[in-house]
Amino acid sequence: MTQYHQYLDNEFAADSLEARDLRHLLHPTTNLADLHKTGPTVHVRAEGAYMWDNHGKQYLEGMAGLWCTALGYGVEELAQVAEKALRELSYSQLFAGFTHEASIRLAEMLVEMVPFDASRVFFGLSGSDANDTQIKIQWLYNNTIGKPEKKKIISRQKGYHGVTLGAGSLTGLAPFHADFDLPLPQFRHTASPHFYREGLPGETESEFTDRIVRELEELILEEGPETVAAFVAEPIMGAGGVIVPPETYYTKVQAVLNQYDIHFIADEVICGFGRTGNAFGCETMNINPTTMSIAKALSSAYLPISGVIIPEFIYAALHEASKKNGTFGHGFTYSGHPVCTAVAVRNLELMEEMKLFDHVAQLTPEFEGRLAQLNSHPLVGETRGRGFIGAFELVHDKERKTPFKATDGVGVQCMKACADHGLILRSLGDTLAICPPLILTSNQIHELFDKVELALADTLNYVKALPN
């Protein structure tokens, strides 16, 4: 048996959950070297907006898991629906024309909900596979309509769209490319719409927007518009730092895309289902998408499910291609899994019954107000967000926007300080993301930001002790 001790600086009891984890689990999106110094955090119970670890410590969940547990934890009705579905139809495929009511019902609900002229839904298991599906559909569509050269997909630096080969190529974050031989050749990246970090000295926000949209058009012209199939974007960028584009950005982007017959793929995996105070981030950010990817809050993460929503003109091409090829040759064993779709149906019904999107919209001023107050802290260079998604960026010098050295580990230290005070946030470099369950109450919003302020005080002491 491989000995995990060769990696481990901090020892745990051999039979502890921590030690057993370190012996056998390969953690996703984790600094494995740091993990073996500190050990994992073991969660054992969750209810509402709170989680508990195996030492009895309570945490306010400030990240909705991974941007996903919209209804919070322990919703009994979802558990009951899952149990009933498991007993009645524990599995049924959608291959070869088989179907079942839960997937039909969920597809109907989604087509009715989305803010564009949609007609069909393809189900998968994750945001990554949804965006891989988007890529394949674009390629199949253009082959079928006689434009086989129109295959390139443009995404953005700092964008996050998943980690599979296709979705990982769309992602514009270096750690997801490094040593994985990504991105693949048919993918291009354009500028991040982050004015605070990417704006030039003396440039206004309007001038910045015009410049990066012009750069997008120049990229399209350089590649050849006849070779570019689609542009993909999160309405508000999540893992890249919770970046809210300037107000006119998407209107100007869409004008360019329309001019060159390029589809807009909206990645609503994080923003979808109420996160920004509307059903979809597209509504909040004034986007008219061609297609849409969804996941995460679709089931409030109670079971894995994703979806790709397309208009009828794209479906017509897929229908035509299957005549030639004998099948639409794409799908997963668990596409439209009847238990997952049944839970997702009830999840969306509960959101409607609870008027959850209205709840977020009503409490957004409190959330955004407390977030904005963090700007007065000496370490906070910028706060940003919309609805129940936000972030604050830590800087060495507020006036010059000077970042800390990566080796200072200030963002990670702030995340640990939050945990010490019973709050789960996520460090994205030196940006701390906030994305709580949508059920958060007014009192819990203030509890969250009170804990952030305590953690910032601890982080300031840490920074003061750093060597010059």
Short mmCIF file of C-alpha atoms in Angstrom, two decimals:
data_model
loop_
_atom_site.label_atom_id
_atom_site.label_comp_id
_atom_site.label_asym_id
_atom_site.label_seq_id
_atom_site.Cartn_x
_atom_site.Cartn_y
_atom_site.Cartn_z
CA MET A 1 0.00 0.00 0.00
CA THR A 2 1.27 3.48 -0.86
CA GLN A 3 2.25 5.37 2.26
CA TYR A 4 0.55 8.75 2.47
CA HIS A 5 2.97 9.77 5.26
CA GLN A 6 5.61 10.76 2.70
CA TYR A 7 3.42 13.75 1.83
CA LEU A 8 2.12 14.62 5.27
CA ASP A 9 3.62 17.22 7.61
CA ASN A 10 0.77 17.29 10.12
CA GLU A 11 -0.06 13.85 11.49
CA PHE A 12 -3.60 12.69 12.23
CA ALA A 13 -4.75 9.61 14.07
CA ALA A 14 -4.41 6.75 11.58
CA ASP A 15 -8.11 5.89 11.73
CA SER A 16 -9.37 9.49 11.54
CA LEU A 17 -11.41 10.69 8.59
CA GLU A 18 -8.65 13.19 7.82
CA ALA A 19 -5.98 10.50 7.59
CA ARG A 20 -8.19 8.17 5.59
CA ASP A 21 -8.93 11.02 3.16
CA LEU A 22 -5.24 11.78 2.71
CA ARG A 23 -4.50 8.13 2.02
CA HIS A 24 -7.00 7.59 -0.78
CA LEU A 25 -8.81 10.69 -2.15
CA LEU A 26 -7.60 12.78 -5.06
CA HIS A 27 -9.25 16.17 -4.47
CA PRO A 28 -10.50 18.30 -7.37
CA THR A 29 -9.29 21.90 -7.75
CA THR A 30 -7.08 21.73 -4.67
CA ASN A 31 -3.47 22.62 -3.90
CA LEU A 32 -2.44 19.07 -3.09
CA ALA A 33 0.85 20.15 -1.51
CA ASP A 34 -0.92 22.48 0.91
CA LEU A 35 -3.59 19.87 1.63
CA HIS A 36 -0.98 17.48 2.98
CA LYS A 37 0.33 20.18 5.29
CA THR A 38 -3.00 21.25 6.75
CA GLY A 39 -5.29 18.27 6.21
CA PRO A 40 -8.88 18.40 4.94
CA THR A 41 -11.93 19.90 6.61
CA VAL A 42 -14.53 17.20 7.16
CA HIS A 43 -18.18 18.27 6.90
CA VAL A 44 -20.68 15.99 8.59
CA ARG A 45 -24.01 17.83 8.71
CA ALA A 46 -25.82 20.77 7.12
CA GLU A 47 -29.16 22.48 7.61
CA GLY A 48 -30.54 25.66 6.10
CA ALA A 49 -27.63 28.05 5.62
CA TYR A 50 -25.28 26.31 8.09
CA MET A 51 -22.77 23.44 8.06
CA TRP A 52 -20.96 21.57 10.84
CA ASP A 53 -17.59 19.84 10.76
CA ASN A 54 -16.59 16.64 12.52
CA HIS A 55 -15.39 18.63 15.54
CA GLY A 56 -18.78 20.24 16.07
CA LYS A 57 -17.88 23.68 14.70
CA GLN A 58 -20.72 25.55 12.98
CA TYR A 59 -20.18 27.59 9.81
CA LEU A 60 -22.44 30.00 7.98
CA GLU A 61 -22.30 28.79 4.37
CA GLY A 62 -21.16 31.82 2.43
CA MET A 63 -20.51 30.02 -0.87
CA ALA A 64 -23.66 27.90 -1.32
CA GLY A 65 -21.29 24.94 -1.60
CA LEU A 66 -19.76 25.61 -5.00
CA TRP A 67 -22.15 28.43 -6.02
CA CYS A 68 -24.97 25.86 -6.13
CA THR A 69 -27.07 25.14 -3.00
CA ALA A 70 -29.72 27.76 -3.74
CA LEU A 71 -32.34 26.37 -1.34
CA GLY A 72 -29.79 25.64 1.36
CA TYR A 73 -29.43 22.28 3.05
CA GLY A 74 -31.81 19.68 4.40
CA VAL A 75 -34.95 20.53 2.41
CA GLU A 76 -37.18 17.63 3.38
CA GLU A 77 -39.44 17.87 0.33
CA LEU A 78 -36.53 17.30 -2.03
CA ALA A 79 -35.46 14.27 -0.01
CA GLN A 80 -39.01 12.90 -0.19
CA VAL A 81 -39.20 13.44 -3.95
CA ALA A 82 -35.86 11.67 -4.41
CA GLU A 83 -36.99 8.72 -2.30
CA LYS A 84 -40.28 8.41 -4.18
CA ALA A 85 -38.50 8.60 -7.55
CA LEU A 86 -35.93 5.99 -6.49
CA ARG A 87 -38.72 3.59 -5.53
CA GLU A 88 -40.86 4.18 -8.64
CA LEU A 89 -38.29 4.53 -11.42
CA SER A 90 -34.73 4.37 -10.14
CA TYR A 91 -33.30 4.63 -13.65
CA SER A 92 -34.47 5.09 -17.20
CA GLN A 93 -32.44 6.12 -20.22
CA LEU A 94 -33.27 8.73 -22.82
CA PHE A 95 -31.28 6.97 -25.59
CA ALA A 96 -33.07 5.57 -28.64
CA GLY A 97 -36.33 7.36 -27.99
CA PHE A 98 -37.02 6.12 -24.45
CA THR A 99 -38.40 8.75 -22.09
CA HIS A 100 -40.13 9.39 -18.77
CA GLU A 101 -42.34 12.07 -17.27
CA ALA A 102 -39.83 13.84 -15.01
CA SER A 103 -37.49 14.75 -17.88
CA ILE A 104 -40.41 15.79 -20.08
CA ARG A 105 -41.82 18.00 -17.33
CA LEU A 106 -38.47 19.59 -16.52
CA ALA A 107 -37.77 20.36 -20.18
CA GLU A 108 -41.20 21.99 -20.49
CA MET A 109 -40.57 24.14 -17.42
CA LEU A 110 -37.16 25.28 -18.62
CA VAL A 111 -38.29 26.20 -22.13
CA GLU A 112 -41.03 28.29 -20.53
CA MET A 113 -38.64 29.98 -18.08
CA VAL A 114 -35.70 31.08 -20.21
CA PRO A 115 -35.61 34.62 -21.63
CA PHE A 116 -35.13 33.68 -25.29
CA ASP A 117 -36.94 31.75 -27.99
CA ALA A 118 -36.03 28.21 -26.92
CA SER A 119 -37.56 24.88 -27.84
CA ARG A 120 -35.43 21.93 -26.66
CA VAL A 121 -33.36 20.84 -23.66
CA PHE A 122 -30.49 18.34 -23.54
CA PHE A 123 -29.69 17.02 -20.05
CA GLY A 124 -26.28 16.16 -18.62
CA LEU A 125 -24.64 15.99 -15.20
CA SER A 126 -22.37 19.03 -14.82
CA GLY A 127 -21.66 22.50 -16.13
CA SER A 128 -18.51 21.14 -17.76
CA ASP A 129 -20.37 18.55 -19.80
CA ALA A 130 -23.04 21.13 -20.66
CA ASN A 131 -20.41 23.39 -22.21
CA ASP A 132 -18.78 20.45 -23.99
CA THR A 133 -22.22 19.71 -25.42
CA GLN A 134 -22.52 23.33 -26.52
CA ILE A 135 -19.25 23.04 -28.45
CA LYS A 136 -20.27 19.81 -30.18
CA ILE A 137 -23.68 21.20 -31.09
CA GLN A 138 -22.06 24.27 -32.66
CA TRP A 139 -19.73 22.07 -34.69
CA LEU A 140 -22.48 19.68 -35.80
CA TYR A 141 -24.78 22.59 -36.63
CA ASN A 142 -22.25 24.31 -38.87
CA ASN A 143 -21.25 21.07 -40.60
CA THR A 144 -24.91 20.42 -41.33
CA ILE A 145 -25.72 23.87 -42.75
CA GLY A 146 -22.70 23.77 -45.05
CA LYS A 147 -20.23 25.90 -43.07
CA PRO A 148 -17.63 23.32 -42.00
CA GLU A 149 -14.97 25.99 -41.49
CA LYS A 150 -17.07 27.85 -38.86
CA LYS A 151 -15.78 26.07 -35.75
CA LYS A 152 -13.81 28.44 -33.50
CA ILE A 153 -15.24 29.43 -30.13
CA ILE A 154 -14.25 32.68 -28.42
CA SER A 155 -14.36 32.97 -24.64
CA ARG A 156 -12.73 35.42 -22.25
CA GLN A 157 -9.65 35.64 -20.09
CA LYS A 158 -10.66 34.91 -16.48
CA GLY A 159 -13.82 33.16 -17.69
CA TYR A 160 -14.67 29.79 -16.16
CA HIS A 161 -16.65 27.22 -18.13
CA GLY A 162 -15.49 23.88 -16.73
CA VAL A 163 -12.53 21.51 -16.78
CA THR A 164 -13.15 18.84 -19.43
CA LEU A 165 -11.15 19.07 -22.66
CA GLY A 166 -13.62 21.35 -24.43
CA ALA A 167 -14.91 23.28 -21.43
CA GLY A 168 -11.40 23.55 -20.04
CA SER A 169 -10.31 25.09 -23.33
CA LEU A 170 -13.10 27.67 -22.99
CA THR A 171 -11.94 28.48 -19.46
CA GLY A 172 -9.55 31.42 -19.37
CA LEU A 173 -7.70 30.71 -16.13
CA ALA A 174 -4.07 29.58 -16.25
CA PRO A 175 -4.19 26.85 -13.55
CA PHE A 176 -6.78 24.96 -15.60
CA HIS A 177 -4.48 24.95 -18.64
CA ALA A 178 -1.04 24.53 -17.11
CA ASP A 179 0.54 21.15 -18.00
CA PHE A 180 -2.82 19.85 -19.32
CA ASP A 181 -1.93 20.89 -22.90
CA LEU A 182 -4.94 23.19 -23.06
CA PRO A 183 -6.52 25.07 -24.72
CA LEU A 184 -7.17 22.96 -27.81
CA PRO A 185 -6.56 24.61 -31.20
CA GLN A 186 -10.09 25.79 -32.03
CA PHE A 187 -10.45 28.07 -29.02
CA ARG A 188 -9.59 31.75 -28.64
CA HIS A 189 -9.71 34.15 -25.69
CA THR A 190 -10.49 37.85 -25.63
CA ALA A 191 -10.10 40.43 -22.87
CA SER A 192 -11.74 40.18 -19.48
CA PRO A 193 -14.31 42.97 -18.92
CA HIS A 194 -12.80 43.89 -15.54
CA PHE A 195 -12.36 47.66 -15.56
CA TYR A 196 -10.67 47.82 -12.14
CA ARG A 197 -7.84 45.52 -13.21
CA GLU A 198 -7.78 45.84 -17.00
CA GLY A 199 -8.55 49.52 -17.54
CA LEU A 200 -5.61 51.59 -18.80
CA PRO A 201 -4.33 54.66 -16.87
CA GLY A 202 -6.63 57.60 -17.54
CA GLU A 203 -9.18 55.44 -19.37
CA THR A 204 -12.86 55.91 -18.49
CA GLU A 205 -15.12 52.89 -18.06
CA SER A 206 -16.87 53.80 -21.33
CA GLU A 207 -13.55 54.05 -23.16
CA PHE A 208 -12.46 50.73 -21.64
CA THR A 209 -15.66 49.06 -22.86
CA ASP A 210 -15.23 50.42 -26.37
CA ARG A 211 -11.60 49.28 -26.45
CA ILE A 212 -12.18 45.68 -25.39
CA VAL A 213 -15.21 45.31 -27.67
CA ARG A 214 -13.08 46.67 -30.50
CA GLU A 215 -10.40 44.11 -29.58
CA LEU A 216 -13.04 41.37 -29.80
CA GLU A 217 -14.02 42.53 -33.27
CA GLU A 218 -10.36 42.71 -34.32
CA LEU A 219 -9.88 39.13 -33.10
CA ILE A 220 -12.89 37.99 -35.13
CA LEU A 221 -11.58 39.73 -38.24
CA GLU A 222 -8.07 38.34 -37.71
CA GLU A 223 -9.40 34.79 -37.38
CA GLY A 224 -11.95 35.30 -40.17
CA PRO A 225 -15.65 35.68 -39.27
CA GLU A 226 -16.40 32.66 -41.46
CA THR A 227 -14.36 30.53 -39.01
CA VAL A 228 -15.95 31.75 -35.74
CA ALA A 229 -19.03 29.85 -34.58
CA ALA A 230 -19.79 31.27 -31.15
CA PHE A 231 -18.87 33.51 -28.26
CA VAL A 232 -19.43 32.15 -24.73
CA ALA A 233 -19.77 34.20 -21.54
CA GLU A 234 -20.97 34.01 -17.96
CA PRO A 235 -23.29 37.01 -17.41
CA ILE A 236 -21.30 37.70 -14.23
CA MET A 237 -17.96 35.91 -14.16
CA GLY A 238 -17.68 33.59 -11.15
CA ALA A 239 -14.45 31.72 -10.49
CA GLY A 240 -12.45 34.38 -12.34
CA GLY A 241 -13.17 36.81 -9.50
CA VAL A 242 -16.90 37.72 -9.58
CA ILE A 243 -16.43 40.24 -12.37
CA VAL A 244 -19.44 42.39 -13.31
CA PRO A 245 -18.94 43.86 -16.81
CA PRO A 246 -19.64 47.56 -17.49
CA GLU A 247 -23.26 48.45 -18.15
CA THR A 248 -23.03 48.80 -21.94
CA TYR A 249 -20.61 45.91 -22.50
CA TYR A 250 -23.03 43.18 -23.56
CA THR A 251 -25.10 45.43 -25.81
CA LYS A 252 -21.96 46.37 -27.72
CA VAL A 253 -20.67 42.76 -27.79
CA GLN A 254 -23.95 41.51 -29.20
CA ALA A 255 -23.90 44.11 -31.94
CA VAL A 256 -20.51 42.75 -33.07
CA LEU A 257 -21.66 39.13 -32.87
CA ASN A 258 -24.80 39.86 -34.85
CA GLN A 259 -22.79 41.63 -37.52
CA TYR A 260 -20.66 38.52 -38.12
CA ASP A 261 -23.33 35.82 -37.59
CA ILE A 262 -21.77 34.49 -34.38
CA HIS A 263 -23.92 32.76 -31.77
CA PHE A 264 -23.96 33.86 -28.12
CA ILE A 265 -23.73 30.94 -25.65
CA ALA A 266 -24.82 32.11 -22.21
CA ASP A 267 -23.14 30.12 -19.43
CA GLU A 268 -25.76 30.47 -16.68
CA VAL A 269 -24.28 27.69 -14.54
CA ILE A 270 -23.62 30.12 -11.66
CA CYS A 271 -25.98 33.02 -12.39
CA GLY A 272 -29.07 30.99 -13.29
CA PHE A 273 -32.13 30.50 -11.08
CA GLY A 274 -32.24 33.65 -9.02
CA ARG A 275 -28.63 34.39 -8.10
CA THR A 276 -28.78 37.97 -9.46
CA GLY A 277 -32.36 38.71 -8.39
CA ASN A 278 -33.82 37.63 -11.73
CA ALA A 279 -34.44 34.10 -12.95
CA PHE A 280 -31.32 34.35 -15.14
CA GLY A 281 -28.24 36.53 -15.27
CA CYS A 282 -29.07 37.27 -18.91
CA GLU A 283 -32.05 39.30 -17.72
CA THR A 284 -29.97 41.21 -15.19
CA MET A 285 -27.18 41.94 -17.68
CA ASN A 286 -29.30 42.60 -20.79
CA ILE A 287 -28.15 39.60 -22.85
CA ASN A 288 -30.16 37.94 -25.64
CA PRO A 289 -28.50 34.53 -25.94
CA THR A 290 -28.69 32.00 -28.76
CA THR A 291 -28.29 29.02 -26.42
CA MET A 292 -27.87 28.55 -22.68
CA SER A 293 -25.98 26.23 -20.31
CA ILE A 294 -27.45 25.53 -16.87
CA ALA A 295 -26.54 23.38 -13.85
CA LYS A 296 -25.86 23.95 -10.11
CA ALA A 297 -29.02 25.68 -8.77
CA LEU A 298 -31.15 23.72 -11.25
CA SER A 299 -31.43 21.12 -8.49
CA SER A 300 -29.91 23.25 -5.70
CA ALA A 301 -27.12 20.65 -6.01
CA TYR A 302 -29.19 17.99 -4.30
CA LEU A 303 -28.42 15.72 -7.26
CA PRO A 304 -26.13 16.27 -10.26
CA ILE A 305 -27.87 17.63 -13.34
CA SER A 306 -27.14 20.11 -16.11
CA GLY A 307 -28.85 21.27 -19.26
CA VAL A 308 -28.25 22.83 -22.66
CA ILE A 309 -31.19 24.84 -23.98
CA ILE A 310 -31.38 25.51 -27.72
CA PRO A 311 -33.72 27.21 -30.21
CA GLU A 312 -35.69 25.32 -32.84
CA PHE A 313 -33.49 26.39 -35.77
CA ILE A 314 -30.50 24.62 -34.18
CA TYR A 315 -32.61 21.57 -33.36
CA ALA A 316 -33.74 21.44 -36.99
CA ALA A 317 -30.12 21.09 -38.08
CA LEU A 318 -29.49 18.32 -35.53
CA HIS A 319 -32.61 16.58 -36.79
CA GLU A 320 -31.35 16.82 -40.36
CA ALA A 321 -27.88 15.55 -39.37
CA SER A 322 -29.37 12.43 -37.79
CA LYS A 323 -30.96 11.53 -41.13
CA LYS A 324 -27.50 11.46 -42.69
CA ASN A 325 -25.55 9.97 -39.77
CA GLY A 326 -28.18 7.56 -38.49
CA THR A 327 -28.24 9.09 -35.01
CA PHE A 328 -27.55 12.19 -32.96
CA GLY A 329 -24.35 10.68 -31.65
CA HIS A 330 -24.04 12.45 -28.33
CA GLY A 331 -25.35 11.67 -24.86
CA PHE A 332 -24.56 10.32 -21.42
CA THR A 333 -25.76 7.26 -19.53
CA TYR A 334 -27.25 9.56 -16.92
CA SER A 335 -28.74 12.18 -19.29
CA GLY A 336 -32.16 12.99 -17.87
CA HIS A 337 -31.78 10.57 -14.96
CA PRO A 338 -35.33 10.24 -13.60
CA VAL A 339 -34.37 10.85 -9.97
CA CYS A 340 -32.30 13.92 -10.80
CA THR A 341 -34.96 15.42 -13.05
CA ALA A 342 -37.71 14.72 -10.51
CA VAL A 343 -35.74 16.57 -7.83
CA ALA A 344 -35.01 19.44 -10.21
CA VAL A 345 -38.71 19.78 -11.05
CA ARG A 346 -39.63 20.05 -7.39
CA ASN A 347 -36.70 22.41 -6.75
CA LEU A 348 -38.00 24.83 -9.39
CA GLU A 349 -41.54 24.51 -8.04
CA LEU A 350 -40.31 25.35 -4.54
CA MET A 351 -38.45 28.39 -5.86
CA GLU A 352 -41.73 29.59 -7.36
CA GLU A 353 -43.78 28.81 -4.24
CA MET A 354 -41.24 30.59 -2.02
CA LYS A 355 -41.02 33.54 -4.43
CA LEU A 356 -37.29 33.08 -4.06
CA PHE A 357 -36.24 35.36 -6.92
CA ASP A 358 -38.31 38.18 -5.40
CA HIS A 359 -36.75 37.42 -2.02
CA VAL A 360 -33.26 37.91 -3.46
CA ALA A 361 -34.30 41.09 -5.25
CA GLN A 362 -35.81 42.51 -2.05
CA LEU A 363 -32.72 41.77 0.06
CA THR A 364 -30.19 42.76 -2.60
CA PRO A 365 -29.91 46.36 -1.28
CA GLU A 366 -28.93 45.02 2.17
CA PHE A 367 -26.43 42.54 0.70
CA GLU A 368 -24.90 45.05 -1.70
CA GLY A 369 -24.91 47.76 0.97
CA ARG A 370 -22.92 45.67 3.45
CA LEU A 371 -20.59 44.58 0.65
CA ALA A 372 -19.95 48.20 -0.34
CA GLN A 373 -19.09 49.11 3.27
CA LEU A 374 -16.02 46.86 2.98
CA ASN A 375 -14.50 49.43 0.61
CA SER A 376 -13.51 51.51 3.63
CA HIS A 377 -11.19 48.77 4.92
CA PRO A 378 -7.49 49.47 4.27
CA LEU A 379 -6.97 46.09 2.59
CA VAL A 380 -9.98 46.19 0.24
CA GLY A 381 -9.24 47.60 -3.21
CA GLU A 382 -12.61 46.90 -4.79
CA THR A 383 -15.95 45.30 -4.01
CA ARG A 384 -18.19 44.05 -6.79
CA GLY A 385 -21.31 41.98 -7.28
CA ARG A 386 -24.99 41.88 -8.11
CA GLY A 387 -27.84 40.26 -6.21
CA PHE A 388 -26.56 37.49 -3.92
CA ILE A 389 -23.14 37.18 -5.54
CA GLY A 390 -20.25 39.41 -4.57
CA ALA A 391 -16.54 39.68 -3.91
CA PHE A 392 -13.92 41.89 -2.31
CA GLU A 393 -10.39 42.13 -3.64
CA LEU A 394 -7.47 42.52 -1.22
CA VAL A 395 -4.61 44.80 -2.24
CA HIS A 396 -1.28 45.90 -0.80
CA ASP A 397 -1.82 49.54 -1.81
CA LYS A 398 -5.34 50.88 -2.40
CA GLU A 399 -4.19 54.04 -4.17
CA ARG A 400 -2.06 52.19 -6.72
CA LYS A 401 -4.16 48.98 -6.78
CA THR A 402 -0.92 47.12 -6.05
CA PRO A 403 -1.56 43.41 -5.48
CA PHE A 404 0.14 41.35 -2.82
CA LYS A 405 2.86 38.93 -3.83
CA ALA A 406 1.43 35.48 -4.48
CA THR A 407 3.83 34.06 -1.90
CA ASP A 408 2.22 36.25 0.80
CA GLY A 409 -0.91 34.08 0.64
CA VAL A 410 -3.14 36.91 1.84
CA GLY A 411 -6.32 35.68 0.19
CA VAL A 412 -5.92 32.19 1.61
CA GLN A 413 -5.16 33.66 5.03
CA CYS A 414 -8.37 35.73 4.88
CA MET A 415 -10.36 32.64 3.90
CA LYS A 416 -8.89 30.79 6.90
CA ALA A 417 -9.72 33.73 9.16
CA CYS A 418 -13.30 33.59 7.91
CA ALA A 419 -13.41 29.89 8.79
CA ASP A 420 -12.02 30.65 12.25
CA HIS A 421 -15.02 32.95 12.75
CA GLY A 422 -17.46 30.34 11.44
CA LEU A 423 -17.89 31.48 7.84
CA ILE A 424 -17.19 29.63 4.61
CA LEU A 425 -15.93 31.85 1.78
CA ARG A 426 -13.74 31.02 -1.21
CA SER A 427 -10.38 32.55 -2.02
CA LEU A 428 -9.88 33.24 -5.73
CA GLY A 429 -6.30 34.43 -5.40
CA ASP A 430 -6.60 37.58 -3.29
CA THR A 431 -10.28 37.99 -4.15
CA LEU A 432 -12.76 36.53 -1.66
CA ALA A 433 -16.00 35.37 -3.26
CA ILE A 434 -19.38 35.49 -1.51
CA CYS A 435 -22.25 33.42 -2.88
CA PRO A 436 -24.62 32.31 -0.09
CA PRO A 437 -27.77 30.20 -0.39
CA LEU A 438 -30.65 32.26 -1.75
CA ILE A 439 -32.69 31.57 1.39
CA LEU A 440 -30.45 33.84 3.48
CA THR A 441 -32.44 36.15 5.77
CA SER A 442 -31.71 39.78 6.56
CA ASN A 443 -30.22 38.79 9.91
CA GLN A 444 -28.01 36.19 8.25
CA ILE A 445 -26.75 38.74 5.71
CA HIS A 446 -25.56 40.88 8.60
CA GLU A 447 -24.13 37.84 10.39
CA LEU A 448 -22.16 37.01 7.23
CA PHE A 449 -20.66 40.49 6.83
CA ASP A 450 -20.00 40.85 10.57
CA LYS A 451 -17.87 37.72 10.31
CA VAL A 452 -16.14 39.08 7.18
CA GLU A 453 -15.20 42.22 9.10
CA LEU A 454 -13.73 40.16 11.94
CA ALA A 455 -11.74 38.12 9.43
CA LEU A 456 -10.47 41.28 7.72
CA ALA A 457 -9.22 42.59 11.07
CA ASP A 458 -7.29 39.33 11.57
CA THR A 459 -5.97 39.52 8.01
CA LEU A 460 -4.74 43.07 8.55
CA ASN A 461 -2.74 41.88 11.56
CA TYR A 462 -1.31 39.10 9.40
CA VAL A 463 -0.31 41.60 6.69
CA LYS A 464 1.33 43.91 9.22
CA ALA A 465 3.50 41.01 10.37
CA LEU A 466 4.70 40.15 6.86
CA PRO A 467 8.36 40.91 6.17
CA ASN A 468 8.94 44.01 4.05
#
